[in-house]
Amino acid sequence: MGELRKYVILFYFLTIFVNCLFLHYDLPYVAITSSLPVPLLLLYLFLKDPHINSPAGKFIFYIGLLFAFFGDVLQIVVNNELFFTCSLVAFMLMNVCYSISFYNLNRGGLKKPIAFLAAIVVLAVMGYAFVSILEAEIGAYKLPLILYMSTLIMMTAFAIHAAGSEHYYRIAVKYLLPGTIIFIIQNIIFALNLFHLGGSSDGFIYSSIAYAIAQFLMVKGMEKAYL
């Protein structure tokens, strides 16, 4: 089973590489390669997990990955207003599920509330500045983007919260926190390309790479924590 899991991860990164090629050459097959990575990550975890439904924190993370898959599929037609808005909702739900899963790693309360609150404030200011810069270009998407960024800030804050656990500190610092930071970078790249640079296929290559790395780090963190 361990060998099979190695092949699944190898195929995961191969899929990312092929997806980047399809984006570069603007080929329609990107509809397949962009929707494959998250199911591969789920398969990677399921092959090691005999009890998918417990504990609750792990099961909620699986639900988050399913929402990520729905978001990936909906963003295949990124220029469609309805599909894009629905994808934002799917990714918001993913962020909420990830946040709950992170919280379950440290139910003992905040040992360093100042770091937790400072992170929220800094990220909120960054989010406000980012929306202000793109305000003229995002139009009707302003409110959905603000709501989405709120869930992203929450996820980052709960990754910091998880780092407050002595048992899960290394996992949070090595996987979860870097994963959330890369998610933030990925979203900035994605939004700049979509709203400011016209949504070129080449521009989406950079955000897809960052997204793949972030999801992989999240999955590795959950594997180390729960499996």
PDB file of C-alpha atoms in Angstrom:
ATOM      1  CA  MET A   1       0.000   0.000   0.000  1.00  0.00           C
ATOM      2  CA  GLY A   2       2.904   2.336   0.749  1.00  0.00           C
ATOM      3  CA  GLU A   3       4.309   1.872  -2.766  1.00  0.00           C
ATOM      4  CA  LEU A   4       0.908   2.650  -4.280  1.00  0.00           C
ATOM      5  CA  ARG A   5       0.680   5.861  -2.266  1.00  0.00           C
ATOM      6  CA  LYS A   6       4.076   6.930  -3.619  1.00  0.00           C
ATOM      7  CA  TYR A   7       2.803   6.433  -7.150  1.00  0.00           C
ATOM      8  CA  VAL A   8      -0.322   8.442  -6.357  1.00  0.00           C
ATOM      9  CA  ILE A   9       1.778  11.411  -5.219  1.00  0.00           C
ATOM     10  CA  LEU A  10       4.062  11.042  -8.241  1.00  0.00           C
ATOM     11  CA  PHE A  11       1.000  11.096 -10.492  1.00  0.00           C
ATOM     12  CA  TYR A  12      -0.272  14.123  -8.551  1.00  0.00           C
ATOM     13  CA  PHE A  13       2.783  16.223  -9.392  1.00  0.00           C
ATOM     14  CA  LEU A  14       2.869  14.858 -12.936  1.00  0.00           C
ATOM     15  CA  THR A  15      -0.732  16.021 -13.335  1.00  0.00           C
ATOM     16  CA  ILE A  16       0.239  19.499 -12.113  1.00  0.00           C
ATOM     17  CA  PHE A  17       3.078  19.626 -14.645  1.00  0.00           C
ATOM     18  CA  VAL A  18       0.831  18.508 -17.514  1.00  0.00           C
ATOM     19  CA  ASN A  19      -1.828  20.996 -16.405  1.00  0.00           C
ATOM     20  CA  CYS A  20       0.723  23.806 -16.667  1.00  0.00           C
ATOM     21  CA  LEU A  21       1.599  22.684 -20.199  1.00  0.00           C
ATOM     22  CA  PHE A  22      -2.075  22.643 -21.182  1.00  0.00           C
ATOM     23  CA  LEU A  23      -2.511  26.131 -19.711  1.00  0.00           C
ATOM     24  CA  HIS A  24       0.524  27.433 -21.571  1.00  0.00           C
ATOM     25  CA  TYR A  25      -0.738  26.128 -24.902  1.00  0.00           C
ATOM     26  CA  ASP A  26      -4.352  27.005 -24.030  1.00  0.00           C
ATOM     27  CA  LEU A  27      -5.603  23.467 -24.651  1.00  0.00           C
ATOM     28  CA  PRO A  28      -9.128  22.350 -23.637  1.00  0.00           C
ATOM     29  CA  TYR A  29      -7.735  19.267 -21.849  1.00  0.00           C
ATOM     30  CA  VAL A  30      -7.026  21.570 -18.900  1.00  0.00           C
ATOM     31  CA  ALA A  31     -10.613  20.804 -17.850  1.00  0.00           C
ATOM     32  CA  ILE A  32      -9.420  17.293 -16.954  1.00  0.00           C
ATOM     33  CA  THR A  33      -6.009  18.028 -15.450  1.00  0.00           C
ATOM     34  CA  SER A  34      -7.230  20.900 -13.278  1.00  0.00           C
ATOM     35  CA  SER A  35      -9.897  18.746 -11.640  1.00  0.00           C
ATOM     36  CA  LEU A  36      -7.714  15.674 -10.955  1.00  0.00           C
ATOM     37  CA  PRO A  37      -5.270  16.835  -8.217  1.00  0.00           C
ATOM     38  CA  VAL A  38      -7.646  16.961  -5.234  1.00  0.00           C
ATOM     39  CA  PRO A  39      -9.183  13.497  -5.893  1.00  0.00           C
ATOM     40  CA  LEU A  40      -5.612  12.168  -6.053  1.00  0.00           C
ATOM     41  CA  LEU A  41      -4.860  13.699  -2.653  1.00  0.00           C
ATOM     42  CA  LEU A  42      -8.018  12.141  -1.245  1.00  0.00           C
ATOM     43  CA  LEU A  43      -6.969   8.771  -2.643  1.00  0.00           C
ATOM     44  CA  TYR A  44      -3.512   9.253  -1.090  1.00  0.00           C
ATOM     45  CA  LEU A  45      -5.104   9.685   2.350  1.00  0.00           C
ATOM     46  CA  PHE A  46      -7.790   7.028   1.957  1.00  0.00           C
ATOM     47  CA  LEU A  47      -5.200   4.367   1.133  1.00  0.00           C
ATOM     48  CA  LYS A  48      -3.748   4.832   4.624  1.00  0.00           C
ATOM     49  CA  ASP A  49      -6.960   5.472   6.526  1.00  0.00           C
ATOM     50  CA  PRO A  50      -9.112   2.497   7.615  1.00  0.00           C
ATOM     51  CA  HIS A  51     -11.480   4.773   9.588  1.00  0.00           C
ATOM     52  CA  ILE A  52     -12.405   7.678   7.322  1.00  0.00           C
ATOM     53  CA  ASN A  53     -15.205   8.982   9.545  1.00  0.00           C
ATOM     54  CA  SER A  54     -13.157   9.467  12.731  1.00  0.00           C
ATOM     55  CA  PRO A  55     -11.876  11.469  14.441  1.00  0.00           C
ATOM     56  CA  ALA A  56     -14.154  14.405  13.643  1.00  0.00           C
ATOM     57  CA  GLY A  57     -11.331  16.826  12.787  1.00  0.00           C
ATOM     58  CA  LYS A  58      -9.951  14.529  10.098  1.00  0.00           C
ATOM     59  CA  PHE A  59     -13.396  13.790   8.633  1.00  0.00           C
ATOM     60  CA  ILE A  60     -14.155  17.520   8.382  1.00  0.00           C
ATOM     61  CA  PHE A  61     -10.851  17.986   6.556  1.00  0.00           C
ATOM     62  CA  TYR A  62     -11.992  15.378   4.014  1.00  0.00           C
ATOM     63  CA  ILE A  63     -15.189  17.360   3.529  1.00  0.00           C
ATOM     64  CA  GLY A  64     -13.035  20.445   2.950  1.00  0.00           C
ATOM     65  CA  LEU A  65     -11.130  18.613   0.222  1.00  0.00           C
ATOM     66  CA  LEU A  66     -14.440  17.722  -1.446  1.00  0.00           C
ATOM     67  CA  PHE A  67     -15.404  21.404  -1.442  1.00  0.00           C
ATOM     68  CA  ALA A  68     -11.980  22.153  -2.959  1.00  0.00           C
ATOM     69  CA  PHE A  69     -12.734  19.674  -5.737  1.00  0.00           C
ATOM     70  CA  PHE A  70     -16.078  21.365  -6.450  1.00  0.00           C
ATOM     71  CA  GLY A  71     -14.296  24.734  -6.516  1.00  0.00           C
ATOM     72  CA  ASP A  72     -11.693  23.433  -8.967  1.00  0.00           C
ATOM     73  CA  VAL A  73     -14.389  22.096 -11.298  1.00  0.00           C
ATOM     74  CA  LEU A  74     -16.415  25.318 -11.168  1.00  0.00           C
ATOM     75  CA  GLN A  75     -13.351  27.460 -11.903  1.00  0.00           C
ATOM     76  CA  ILE A  76     -12.749  25.618 -15.164  1.00  0.00           C
ATOM     77  CA  VAL A  77     -15.230  28.161 -16.573  1.00  0.00           C
ATOM     78  CA  VAL A  78     -13.664  31.028 -14.647  1.00  0.00           C
ATOM     79  CA  ASN A  79     -15.089  33.748 -16.930  1.00  0.00           C
ATOM     80  CA  ASN A  80     -18.667  32.693 -16.194  1.00  0.00           C
ATOM     81  CA  GLU A  81     -20.019  34.945 -13.426  1.00  0.00           C
ATOM     82  CA  LEU A  82     -22.302  32.324 -11.860  1.00  0.00           C
ATOM     83  CA  PHE A  83     -19.683  29.557 -11.940  1.00  0.00           C
ATOM     84  CA  PHE A  84     -16.987  31.818 -10.511  1.00  0.00           C
ATOM     85  CA  THR A  85     -19.244  32.983  -7.670  1.00  0.00           C
ATOM     86  CA  CYS A  86     -20.183  29.381  -6.876  1.00  0.00           C
ATOM     87  CA  SER A  87     -16.488  28.449  -6.862  1.00  0.00           C
ATOM     88  CA  LEU A  88     -15.838  31.189  -4.294  1.00  0.00           C
ATOM     89  CA  VAL A  89     -18.573  29.709  -2.101  1.00  0.00           C
ATOM     90  CA  ALA A  90     -17.024  26.233  -2.459  1.00  0.00           C
ATOM     91  CA  PHE A  91     -13.571  27.511  -1.485  1.00  0.00           C
ATOM     92  CA  MET A  92     -15.063  29.480   1.420  1.00  0.00           C
ATOM     93  CA  LEU A  93     -16.553  26.240   2.723  1.00  0.00           C
ATOM     94  CA  MET A  94     -13.171  24.562   2.215  1.00  0.00           C
ATOM     95  CA  ASN A  95     -11.517  27.253   4.334  1.00  0.00           C
ATOM     96  CA  VAL A  96     -14.139  26.817   7.061  1.00  0.00           C
ATOM     97  CA  CYS A  97     -13.644  23.030   7.120  1.00  0.00           C
ATOM     98  CA  TYR A  98      -9.863  23.396   7.261  1.00  0.00           C
ATOM     99  CA  SER A  99     -10.240  25.918  10.095  1.00  0.00           C
ATOM    100  CA  ILE A 100     -12.385  23.518  12.135  1.00  0.00           C
ATOM    101  CA  SER A 101      -9.898  20.734  11.512  1.00  0.00           C
ATOM    102  CA  PHE A 102      -7.022  22.956  12.695  1.00  0.00           C
ATOM    103  CA  TYR A 103      -8.998  23.956  15.782  1.00  0.00           C
ATOM    104  CA  ASN A 104      -9.421  20.282  16.683  1.00  0.00           C
ATOM    105  CA  LEU A 105      -5.641  19.976  16.911  1.00  0.00           C
ATOM    106  CA  ASN A 106      -5.581  22.386  19.851  1.00  0.00           C
ATOM    107  CA  ARG A 107      -8.677  22.475  22.007  1.00  0.00           C
ATOM    108  CA  GLY A 108      -6.742  23.580  25.043  1.00  0.00           C
ATOM    109  CA  GLY A 109      -7.145  27.273  24.281  1.00  0.00           C
ATOM    110  CA  LEU A 110      -4.779  29.967  23.098  1.00  0.00           C
ATOM    111  CA  LYS A 111      -1.474  30.127  24.905  1.00  0.00           C
ATOM    112  CA  LYS A 112      -0.346  33.120  22.841  1.00  0.00           C
ATOM    113  CA  PRO A 113      -3.500  35.121  22.074  1.00  0.00           C
ATOM    114  CA  ILE A 114      -1.448  38.170  21.070  1.00  0.00           C
ATOM    115  CA  ALA A 115       0.089  36.313  18.099  1.00  0.00           C
ATOM    116  CA  PHE A 116      -3.353  35.026  17.115  1.00  0.00           C
ATOM    117  CA  LEU A 117      -4.983  38.466  17.250  1.00  0.00           C
ATOM    118  CA  ALA A 118      -2.005  40.192  15.615  1.00  0.00           C
ATOM    119  CA  ALA A 119      -2.172  37.780  12.679  1.00  0.00           C
ATOM    120  CA  ILE A 120      -5.873  38.517  12.202  1.00  0.00           C
ATOM    121  CA  VAL A 121      -5.295  42.268  12.272  1.00  0.00           C
ATOM    122  CA  VAL A 122      -2.327  42.165   9.865  1.00  0.00           C
ATOM    123  CA  LEU A 123      -4.132  39.902   7.403  1.00  0.00           C
ATOM    124  CA  ALA A 124      -7.302  42.001   7.611  1.00  0.00           C
ATOM    125  CA  VAL A 125      -5.323  45.161   6.810  1.00  0.00           C
ATOM    126  CA  MET A 126      -3.612  43.404   3.901  1.00  0.00           C
ATOM    127  CA  GLY A 127      -6.971  42.160   2.627  1.00  0.00           C
ATOM    128  CA  TYR A 128      -8.498  45.642   2.861  1.00  0.00           C
ATOM    129  CA  ALA A 129      -5.554  47.165   0.984  1.00  0.00           C
ATOM    130  CA  PHE A 130      -5.759  44.483  -1.715  1.00  0.00           C
ATOM    131  CA  VAL A 131      -9.498  45.007  -2.266  1.00  0.00           C
ATOM    132  CA  SER A 132      -8.982  48.780  -2.337  1.00  0.00           C
ATOM    133  CA  ILE A 133      -6.330  48.454  -5.053  1.00  0.00           C
ATOM    134  CA  LEU A 134      -8.559  46.262  -7.228  1.00  0.00           C
ATOM    135  CA  GLU A 135     -11.868  47.896  -6.292  1.00  0.00           C
ATOM    136  CA  ALA A 136     -12.478  49.419  -9.733  1.00  0.00           C
ATOM    137  CA  GLU A 137     -11.780  46.096 -11.459  1.00  0.00           C
ATOM    138  CA  ILE A 138     -13.580  43.572  -9.252  1.00  0.00           C
ATOM    139  CA  GLY A 139     -16.963  45.311  -9.558  1.00  0.00           C
ATOM    140  CA  ALA A 140     -19.807  43.091  -8.332  1.00  0.00           C
ATOM    141  CA  TYR A 141     -17.326  40.579  -6.909  1.00  0.00           C
ATOM    142  CA  LYS A 142     -16.293  42.939  -4.104  1.00  0.00           C
ATOM    143  CA  LEU A 143     -18.579  41.499  -1.413  1.00  0.00           C
ATOM    144  CA  PRO A 144     -17.972  37.813  -2.332  1.00  0.00           C
ATOM    145  CA  LEU A 145     -14.216  38.451  -2.311  1.00  0.00           C
ATOM    146  CA  ILE A 146     -14.371  40.150   1.087  1.00  0.00           C
ATOM    147  CA  LEU A 147     -16.321  37.200   2.497  1.00  0.00           C
ATOM    148  CA  TYR A 148     -13.864  34.773   0.937  1.00  0.00           C
ATOM    149  CA  MET A 149     -10.863  36.621   2.350  1.00  0.00           C
ATOM    150  CA  SER A 150     -12.491  36.565   5.783  1.00  0.00           C
ATOM    151  CA  THR A 151     -12.552  32.759   5.717  1.00  0.00           C
ATOM    152  CA  LEU A 152      -8.948  32.704   4.467  1.00  0.00           C
ATOM    153  CA  ILE A 153      -7.903  34.922   7.373  1.00  0.00           C
ATOM    154  CA  MET A 154      -9.801  32.641   9.754  1.00  0.00           C
ATOM    155  CA  MET A 155      -8.012  29.571   8.370  1.00  0.00           C
ATOM    156  CA  THR A 156      -4.628  31.224   8.830  1.00  0.00           C
ATOM    157  CA  ALA A 157      -5.503  32.254  12.376  1.00  0.00           C
ATOM    158  CA  PHE A 158      -6.502  28.707  13.296  1.00  0.00           C
ATOM    159  CA  ALA A 159      -3.287  27.355  11.779  1.00  0.00           C
ATOM    160  CA  ILE A 160      -1.491  29.643  14.229  1.00  0.00           C
ATOM    161  CA  HIS A 161      -3.844  28.378  16.920  1.00  0.00           C
ATOM    162  CA  ALA A 162      -2.851  24.769  16.086  1.00  0.00           C
ATOM    163  CA  ALA A 163       0.799  25.752  16.532  1.00  0.00           C
ATOM    164  CA  GLY A 164      -0.054  26.546  20.141  1.00  0.00           C
ATOM    165  CA  SER A 165      -0.333  22.827  20.856  1.00  0.00           C
ATOM    166  CA  GLU A 166       2.871  21.241  22.153  1.00  0.00           C
ATOM    167  CA  HIS A 167       1.961  17.963  20.462  1.00  0.00           C
ATOM    168  CA  TYR A 168       1.168  19.453  17.048  1.00  0.00           C
ATOM    169  CA  TYR A 169       3.504  22.454  17.060  1.00  0.00           C
ATOM    170  CA  ARG A 170       6.008  21.016  14.576  1.00  0.00           C
ATOM    171  CA  ILE A 171       3.275  19.805  12.227  1.00  0.00           C
ATOM    172  CA  ALA A 172       1.596  23.214  12.248  1.00  0.00           C
ATOM    173  CA  VAL A 173       4.852  25.091  11.662  1.00  0.00           C
ATOM    174  CA  LYS A 174       6.165  22.684   9.010  1.00  0.00           C
ATOM    175  CA  TYR A 175       2.974  22.058   7.030  1.00  0.00           C
ATOM    176  CA  LEU A 176      -0.145  23.984   8.036  1.00  0.00           C
ATOM    177  CA  LEU A 177       1.230  27.503   8.421  1.00  0.00           C
ATOM    178  CA  PRO A 178       3.308  27.354   5.205  1.00  0.00           C
ATOM    179  CA  GLY A 179       0.264  25.896   3.460  1.00  0.00           C
ATOM    180  CA  THR A 180      -1.999  28.766   4.524  1.00  0.00           C
ATOM    181  CA  ILE A 181       0.634  31.375   3.605  1.00  0.00           C
ATOM    182  CA  ILE A 182       1.022  29.826   0.152  1.00  0.00           C
ATOM    183  CA  PHE A 183      -2.779  29.831  -0.184  1.00  0.00           C
ATOM    184  CA  ILE A 184      -2.739  33.578   0.464  1.00  0.00           C
ATOM    185  CA  ILE A 185      -0.026  34.094  -2.153  1.00  0.00           C
ATOM    186  CA  GLN A 186      -1.910  31.858  -4.603  1.00  0.00           C
ATOM    187  CA  ASN A 187      -5.100  33.873  -4.172  1.00  0.00           C
ATOM    188  CA  ILE A 188      -3.266  37.152  -4.713  1.00  0.00           C
ATOM    189  CA  ILE A 189      -1.691  35.833  -7.917  1.00  0.00           C
ATOM    190  CA  PHE A 190      -5.023  34.436  -9.106  1.00  0.00           C
ATOM    191  CA  ALA A 191      -6.948  37.654  -8.438  1.00  0.00           C
ATOM    192  CA  LEU A 192      -4.303  39.878 -10.035  1.00  0.00           C
ATOM    193  CA  ASN A 193      -4.268  37.728 -13.153  1.00  0.00           C
ATOM    194  CA  LEU A 194      -8.061  37.458 -13.393  1.00  0.00           C
ATOM    195  CA  PHE A 195      -9.049  41.041 -12.626  1.00  0.00           C
ATOM    196  CA  HIS A 196      -5.987  43.131 -13.462  1.00  0.00           C
ATOM    197  CA  LEU A 197      -4.188  41.238 -16.242  1.00  0.00           C
ATOM    198  CA  GLY A 198      -7.160  39.946 -18.208  1.00  0.00           C
ATOM    199  CA  GLY A 199      -7.080  36.321 -17.070  1.00  0.00           C
ATOM    200  CA  SER A 200      -4.412  34.915 -19.377  1.00  0.00           C
ATOM    201  CA  SER A 201      -3.824  31.149 -19.377  1.00  0.00           C
ATOM    202  CA  ASP A 202      -0.106  31.652 -18.711  1.00  0.00           C
ATOM    203  CA  GLY A 203      -0.967  33.767 -15.682  1.00  0.00           C
ATOM    204  CA  PHE A 204      -2.983  30.944 -14.164  1.00  0.00           C
ATOM    205  CA  ILE A 205       0.066  28.659 -14.309  1.00  0.00           C
ATOM    206  CA  TYR A 206       1.654  30.402 -11.325  1.00  0.00           C
ATOM    207  CA  SER A 207      -1.491  30.273  -9.193  1.00  0.00           C
ATOM    208  CA  SER A 208      -2.106  26.608 -10.070  1.00  0.00           C
ATOM    209  CA  ILE A 209       1.417  25.661  -8.960  1.00  0.00           C
ATOM    210  CA  ALA A 210       1.009  27.553  -5.669  1.00  0.00           C
ATOM    211  CA  TYR A 211      -2.418  25.958  -5.151  1.00  0.00           C
ATOM    212  CA  ALA A 212      -1.026  22.453  -5.714  1.00  0.00           C
ATOM    213  CA  ILE A 213       1.807  23.030  -3.220  1.00  0.00           C
ATOM    214  CA  ALA A 214      -0.563  24.488  -0.614  1.00  0.00           C
ATOM    215  CA  GLN A 215      -3.011  21.586  -0.874  1.00  0.00           C
ATOM    216  CA  PHE A 216      -0.167  19.068  -0.688  1.00  0.00           C
ATOM    217  CA  LEU A 217       1.175  20.705   2.490  1.00  0.00           C
ATOM    218  CA  MET A 218      -2.289  20.648   4.049  1.00  0.00           C
ATOM    219  CA  VAL A 219      -2.704  16.963   3.248  1.00  0.00           C
ATOM    220  CA  LYS A 220       0.747  16.097   4.612  1.00  0.00           C
ATOM    221  CA  GLY A 221      -0.036  18.027   7.782  1.00  0.00           C
ATOM    222  CA  MET A 222      -3.316  16.189   8.268  1.00  0.00           C
ATOM    223  CA  GLU A 223      -1.602  12.880   7.534  1.00  0.00           C
ATOM    224  CA  LYS A 224       1.035  13.554  10.197  1.00  0.00           C
ATOM    225  CA  ALA A 225      -1.552  14.761  12.706  1.00  0.00           C
ATOM    226  CA  TYR A 226      -4.346  12.248  12.259  1.00  0.00           C
ATOM    227  CA  LEU A 227      -2.795   9.161  10.650  1.00  0.00           C
TER     228      LEU A 227
END
